[in-house]
mmCIF file of C-alpha atoms in Angstrom:
data_model
loop_
_atom_site.group_PDB
_atom_site.id
_atom_site.type_symbol
_atom_site.label_atom_id
_atom_site.label_comp_id
_atom_site.label_asym_id
_atom_site.label_seq_id
_atom_site.Cartn_x
_atom_site.Cartn_y
_atom_site.Cartn_z
ATOM 1 C CA MET K 193 236.799 59.844 97.593
ATOM 2 C CA SER K 194 236.332 63.206 99.279
ATOM 3 C CA ASP K 195 235.610 63.539 102.958
ATOM 4 C CA GLN K 196 232.761 65.999 103.396
ATOM 5 C CA VAL K 197 233.122 67.926 106.633
ATOM 6 C CA PRO K 198 229.802 69.367 107.851
ATOM 7 C CA ARG K 199 229.612 73.156 107.767
ATOM 8 C CA GLN K 200 228.292 75.237 110.604
ATOM 9 C CA PHE K 201 227.699 78.854 109.699
ATOM 10 C CA GLU K 202 228.235 81.537 112.308
ATOM 11 C CA ILE K 203 225.841 84.221 111.129
ATOM 12 C CA ASP K 204 226.278 87.808 112.226
ATOM 13 C CA LEU K 205 223.162 89.971 111.939
ATOM 14 C CA PRO K 206 224.091 93.654 112.116
ATOM 15 C CA PRO K 207 221.818 95.621 114.488
ATOM 16 C CA ASP K 208 220.511 97.844 111.673
ATOM 17 C CA LEU K 209 219.136 94.758 109.853
ATOM 18 C CA ILE K 210 217.364 93.106 112.801
ATOM 19 C CA GLY K 211 214.014 94.730 111.989
ATOM 20 C CA GLY K 212 214.183 93.644 108.360
ATOM 21 C CA ASN K 213 212.159 95.217 105.565
ATOM 22 C CA TYR K 214 208.500 94.588 104.840
ATOM 23 C CA ALA K 215 207.728 93.678 101.223
ATOM 24 C CA ASP K 216 204.319 93.327 99.564
ATOM 25 C CA PHE K 217 205.716 91.295 96.670
ATOM 26 C CA ALA K 218 208.890 90.318 94.817
ATOM 27 C CA ASN K 219 210.113 90.484 91.257
ATOM 28 C CA VAL K 220 212.629 87.834 90.172
ATOM 29 C CA TRP K 221 214.843 88.004 87.088
ATOM 30 C CA HIS K 222 218.173 86.544 85.997
ATOM 31 C CA SER K 223 221.240 86.920 83.827
ATOM 32 C CA SER K 224 223.540 84.102 82.782
ATOM 33 C CA THR K 225 225.484 84.369 86.055
ATOM 34 C CA VAL K 226 223.089 85.632 88.727
ATOM 35 C CA PHE K 227 219.478 85.551 89.911
ATOM 36 C CA VAL K 228 218.132 88.852 91.238
ATOM 37 C CA MET K 229 215.225 89.197 93.638
ATOM 38 C CA ASP K 230 213.809 92.674 94.092
ATOM 39 C CA PHE K 231 211.524 92.919 97.108
ATOM 40 C CA LEU K 232 208.991 95.726 96.768
ATOM 41 C CA THR K 233 206.503 97.572 98.911
ATOM 42 C CA LEU K 234 203.566 99.615 97.682
ATOM 43 C CA ALA K 235 204.559 103.281 97.550
ATOM 44 C CA GLN K 236 201.061 104.657 96.850
ATOM 45 C CA PRO K 237 197.616 103.218 96.227
ATOM 46 C CA PRO K 238 197.106 101.691 92.755
ATOM 47 C CA HIS K 239 195.334 103.946 90.244
ATOM 48 C CA ASP K 240 193.847 103.521 86.785
ATOM 49 C CA GLU K 241 195.446 105.215 83.808
ATOM 50 C CA THR K 242 194.808 105.350 80.074
ATOM 51 C CA ASP K 243 197.767 105.062 77.682
ATOM 52 C CA PRO K 244 197.596 108.247 75.569
ATOM 53 C CA GLU K 245 199.002 106.471 72.483
ATOM 54 C CA THR K 246 196.946 103.273 72.480
ATOM 55 C CA GLY K 247 193.937 104.228 74.599
ATOM 56 C CA GLU K 248 194.520 101.044 76.602
ATOM 57 C CA ARG K 249 193.417 101.225 80.240
ATOM 58 C CA ARG K 250 195.666 99.770 82.897
ATOM 59 C CA THR K 251 196.157 99.869 86.635
ATOM 60 C CA ILE K 252 199.410 101.462 87.763
ATOM 61 C CA VAL K 253 200.811 100.039 90.997
ATOM 62 C CA PRO K 254 203.514 102.403 92.314
ATOM 63 C CA ALA K 255 206.078 100.361 94.244
ATOM 64 C CA ARG K 256 209.515 100.898 95.757
ATOM 65 C CA VAL K 257 212.330 98.363 95.967
ATOM 66 C CA VAL K 258 213.163 97.857 99.649
ATOM 67 C CA SER K 259 215.827 95.217 99.074
ATOM 68 C CA ARG K 260 217.685 93.652 96.154
ATOM 69 C CA ILE K 261 219.245 90.224 96.636
ATOM 70 C CA ARG K 262 221.670 88.729 94.103
ATOM 71 C CA ILE K 263 222.452 85.015 94.328
ATOM 72 C CA PRO K 264 224.340 82.570 92.104
ATOM 73 C CA PRO K 265 222.158 80.178 90.088
ATOM 74 C CA GLU K 266 223.406 77.182 92.092
ATOM 75 C CA GLN K 267 221.884 78.661 95.267
ATOM 76 C CA VAL K 268 218.421 79.093 93.714
ATOM 77 C CA PHE K 269 217.770 75.362 94.137
ATOM 78 C CA GLU K 270 218.668 75.515 97.836
ATOM 79 C CA LEU K 271 216.539 78.631 98.297
ATOM 80 C CA ALA K 272 213.549 76.948 96.627
ATOM 81 C CA LYS K 273 213.918 73.914 98.927
ATOM 82 C CA ALA K 274 214.191 76.115 102.020
ATOM 83 C CA LEU K 275 211.125 78.172 101.047
ATOM 84 C CA THR K 276 209.083 75.036 100.358
ATOM 85 C CA GLN K 277 210.116 73.510 103.683
ATOM 86 C CA GLN K 278 209.294 76.673 105.639
ATOM 87 C CA LEU K 279 205.940 77.037 103.870
ATOM 88 C CA GLU K 280 205.061 73.461 104.841
ATOM 89 C CA PHE K 281 206.023 74.195 108.485
ATOM 90 C CA TRP K 282 203.923 77.379 108.389
ATOM 91 C CA GLU K 283 200.904 75.490 107.013
ATOM 92 C CA GLN K 284 201.233 72.832 109.752
ATOM 93 C CA GLU K 285 201.595 75.450 112.505
ATOM 94 C CA THR K 286 198.804 77.766 111.368
ATOM 95 C CA GLY K 287 196.470 75.423 109.493
ATOM 96 C CA ARG K 288 196.390 78.041 106.733
ATOM 97 C CA LYS K 289 197.033 77.652 103.036
ATOM 98 C CA PRO K 290 198.492 80.314 100.740
ATOM 99 C CA PRO K 291 195.921 82.528 98.980
ATOM 100 C CA THR K 292 194.536 81.097 95.748
ATOM 101 C CA GLU K 293 194.119 84.561 94.218
ATOM 102 C CA PRO K 294 196.851 87.192 93.836
ATOM 103 C CA VAL K 295 197.214 89.534 96.793
ATOM 104 C CA ILE K 296 197.248 92.458 94.355
ATOM 105 C CA PRO K 297 194.311 91.958 91.959
ATOM 106 C CA ASP K 298 194.867 92.203 88.206
#
C-alpha cells in the first residue's frame, strides 16, 4: 500500500510571460509519445484563392503560431478535465454558452 502525499506546486511565472499570448484558435496533433498544441493568431484577413492545378476554390486563412505546447499523453486527460471544469465555471459566471458555429466560418 502506497501512502500518497498531496502535492502543492509552487509555480513561478516569469515576468515576460505574465501578459500571455492571444490566440484565435488551436491546432492539436500527436505522435506516439507527445501531444502538441499549436496556438495560432490570424496574421492577415482570410482571402479566397483558386488552386491553379485543380481549379478548386478555397479560403486561405493566414495564421501565425504564437505558442507551441508539448505534453505527455497522460497529461491530456488531466488537461481535458481542467478545461471542462473551467468552461462550466465560466458558463455559470457569465450565463453564456460556447458558440454553436465555428468562430472562423468555413
